[in-house]
Amino acid sequence: MKSRKLLKVVAFGLAMIICLGVLAACKKGTENPSPTPAPTERPVQTRPLVVAYQEFSQKFSPFFATTGYDQDVAGMTQLSMLTIDRAGAIVYNAIEGETRNYNGTDYFYNGIADITVEKKESTTVYTIKMREDIKFADGEPATIDDLIFYYYVVLDPAYTGPSTLSSHNIVGYENYRYNNSKAEEIDYVQILEDIDNNEKLQNWVKENIIKATLDEELLWAESLYTNEKYLQNETYAALFEQYPERKDLLYNVFYGTDEDYDSTAHTEEEVMAKLYEEYGYDYKALGTAYAGDPEYFADQKMIDAIYEIALEDAEGATEVPNIAGIKKINDYTVEVTQKGYFANSIYNIGGGNLTPLHYYGDESMYDYENNKFGFKNREPDAMDLIETKTTVPMGAGPYKFVKFENKVVYFEANEHYWKGRPIIQNIQFKETASVDMVAAVAKGEADVANEVTGSKERFKEIASYNTDTNAETGNTITSSLVWNLGYGYIGINSGKVNVGGDRASEASKNLRKGLATILAVYRDVVIDSYYGTAASVIEYPISSTSWAAPQVSDEGYRIAYSVDVDGNDIYTADMTAEQKYEAALQAAIGFFKAAGYTWDEAQGKFTAAPEGAKLEYEIIIPGQGQGDHPNFQVASNAAEALKKIGFTLTINDPADSNVLWNKLDFGEQELWTAAWGSTIDPDMYQVYYSTNVPKAVPGAASNSSGSNHYQIMDPQLDKYIIDARTSADQTYRKQLYKQCLDIIMDWAVEIPSYQRKNVIIFRTESIDLDTLTPDITTYWGWMSEIENLQLKNAD
């Protein structure tokens, strides 16, 4: 599963415990699994630890944070129920604790909850038992009600955050969502297939899909007459002259199906009535005309309507006040029952956050026995109270959030932390440009830089400060390098980069493959030049740290975008870099021609784009306005190559990376580059499943994660994703994920770029490195056991 640094989250709590280590571990020999020394038994250091960080988006909520940096802020204040060891394995008996060996050393791990998983014939039962001595930062005791509150918030129909818990088939969820005891008996797929015999559904489609869409499209058609881009297009200029009224443009160019109908002889009202009649309740025909996808309008909105209609006449139906599959056993134990089995559900269900009900919710509205869950559940304004705390997190984590001021997040030690009050009393996360991080640590402006770009230039800079070694670690800076659980990529939005509005057509795929082929060919040299040994080029959109990542020796393994439009290999083993660049350009020309672009042989350039496509696209690179990004040079080289054949690739490198994140949230970007952070399980549901497109995009589910920024909508891909997450057979899952990856590459919506190492640097003179958690790994970050970290020469 991926998460966004751009960080996408399967289990948000899991992402936080990997990054921040709200677990307990110590070397072998620990006898007492209860909380480590009480606050009074630890020394106290008041000088603040300053950590250089990249930009925050101020979504510091355990419910709504999406970027990795915001999640780190939230994670400092939170606890997850799940405990993970250095190898990424789950510690199921965390209350008593377990000793496990890593890299030749035994480590003892304990946490705040035991988790058991019992697979039955048709269900899976997860039992979570928490410690009885946990307190939140304000001193209030924590109970299982706080976890139940978390579950009900992220499962509420009004929830808009990144959690995908609602997709995990918890028993009774549909009944609760639709407040009807018969909801889980509804087969909405069968009802939709039988729409010809369902007059109520027909009428709903006519009004809410057909009429609503065509009315919106009429307004859109009108806007074209004043759109400079279309006015300068010869084809559209001629159409505007031929059809000077919007009704005629809409009917004759876009949606009319009757070739004998003369729209010019009728009023706008009559033309629209004609269109309504032509489509009737055929949402598939309209979906094809609108987006090239007959299932385009079969989204969550329609599913909700099907349930509503089907349940109107359900006999014996009763209201459903709770989710039957979430059962409170006692004040410290909850049982969650799931229909069937999902391989990654342990991370979503077990990885839930212990969020304080009394802070994020309303205690007066919580009464488990009477089906009250601490907020206005299932009301349109259900999230209002919770969202007011988005910028000010609170929980039971090692630190308390104080404020965010002048681009600095201030924390103070949590005296109620279950492992004892941390030694360092004050921590600051300070926004710092990536190019300034090394200097900030070297000059004492920061003690730690959380995520330094592992480029050759940065390593050279680090070495220049280490006068005793001229290496990555020395008298001024100590470096820690660990393979990152994630990867860098270049994305292409199929909703914006397509031909004729049909994102799934072969022409659209060929357009994107042309762009992808040019971008991919420059990766090797550029990534090596930028990172050196701190990164490697990857050929599939999955972290190479994942067990599901294809290996070179696997059957069907291919270099990314290395075949032409006819399926022939573009490159040979003996080609030089320059020869590869020319071969890629020729292959791209072939793809663009197949996409319908007009090629002028005399000029050796493309002169016109097919309908709905363009000769100019924008790529957004979050390089802080300075080109400081590993894919900046890839895009620059690609732009130069495309320019030779009449294409313009405009590079937008905003000083504020939120420009990109905001566009991604609304599905407005064309091409972009970023990095995914992943979770242990490679589940692809949140990133590639059709209904998880951004909520502003038609086809999004009401509970969409909003993380499918590629807007890939492929029924076969959806099927493979579901099949993979419902199997416990890892070999079978790996086969399915390879098929998923092949579909993603065929859509050409993602160019896998690099697998890098995380580079964390410490100021040697200020950090007592003997107190830093040993054996940092992909799953065990430097802030694991942060309560034990000490500064040198600090009061």
Tab-separated table of N, CA and C in Angstrom, residues 433-436 453 455 457-458 530 621-630 632 653:
chain	number	residue	atom	x	y	z
A	433	ALA	N	14.152	24.480	3.705
A	433	ALA	CA	14.298	24.062	2.308
A	433	ALA	C	15.290	22.909	2.239
A	434	SER	N	15.025	21.951	1.377
A	434	SER	CA	15.878	20.758	1.316
A	434	SER	C	17.330	21.122	1.012
A	435	VAL	N	17.534	22.168	0.218
A	435	VAL	CA	18.903	22.556	-0.132
A	435	VAL	C	19.643	23.174	1.047
A	436	ASP	N	18.906	23.562	2.088
A	436	ASP	CA	19.521	24.208	3.245
A	436	ASP	C	19.679	23.280	4.442
A	453	THR	N	17.859	15.029	0.961
A	453	THR	CA	17.950	14.428	-0.366
A	453	THR	C	19.295	13.732	-0.495
A	455	SER	N	21.397	13.049	-2.626
A	455	SER	CA	22.065	13.295	-3.912
A	455	SER	C	23.575	13.349	-3.731
A	457	GLU	N	25.432	15.678	-4.681
A	457	GLU	CA	25.749	17.039	-4.248
A	457	GLU	C	25.608	17.180	-2.742
A	458	ARG	N	24.516	16.581	-2.177
A	458	ARG	CA	24.321	16.677	-0.734
A	458	ARG	C	25.400	15.890	0.019
A	530	TYR	N	22.324	12.207	-9.953
A	530	TYR	CA	21.752	12.926	-8.810
A	530	TYR	C	22.032	12.204	-7.495
A	621	ILE	N	6.813	20.026	-10.802
A	621	ILE	CA	7.907	19.403	-10.063
A	621	ILE	C	8.123	20.171	-8.767
A	622	PRO	N	7.904	19.547	-7.626
A	622	PRO	CA	8.077	20.250	-6.349
A	622	PRO	C	9.549	20.391	-5.981
A	623	GLY	N	10.255	21.236	-6.729
A	623	GLY	CA	11.689	21.442	-6.509
A	623	GLY	C	11.994	22.721	-5.778
A	624	GLN	N	10.970	23.272	-5.090
A	624	GLN	CA	11.105	24.482	-4.285
A	624	GLN	C	11.584	25.685	-5.103
A	625	GLY	N	11.229	25.656	-6.405
A	625	GLY	CA	11.584	26.775	-7.272
A	625	GLY	C	13.047	26.807	-7.654
A	626	GLN	N	13.794	25.761	-7.268
A	626	GLN	CA	15.233	25.746	-7.522
A	626	GLN	C	15.675	24.518	-8.314
A	627	GLY	N	14.716	23.743	-8.784
A	627	GLY	CA	15.062	22.549	-9.546
A	627	GLY	C	15.680	21.458	-8.698
A	628	ASP	N	15.511	21.549	-7.376
A	628	ASP	CA	16.130	20.566	-6.492
A	628	ASP	C	15.224	19.356	-6.340
A	629	HIS	N	15.199	18.546	-7.372
A	629	HIS	CA	14.385	17.332	-7.373
A	629	HIS	C	15.025	16.347	-8.340
A	630	PRO	N	15.092	15.072	-7.977
A	630	PRO	CA	15.763	14.101	-8.854
A	630	PRO	C	15.154	13.985	-10.236
A	632	PHE	N	13.774	16.533	-11.887
A	632	PHE	CA	13.776	17.821	-12.596
A	632	PHE	C	14.570	17.710	-13.897
A	653	ASP	N	7.957	24.597	-11.611
A	653	ASP	CA	8.671	24.266	-10.375
A	653	ASP	C	8.311	25.311	-9.318
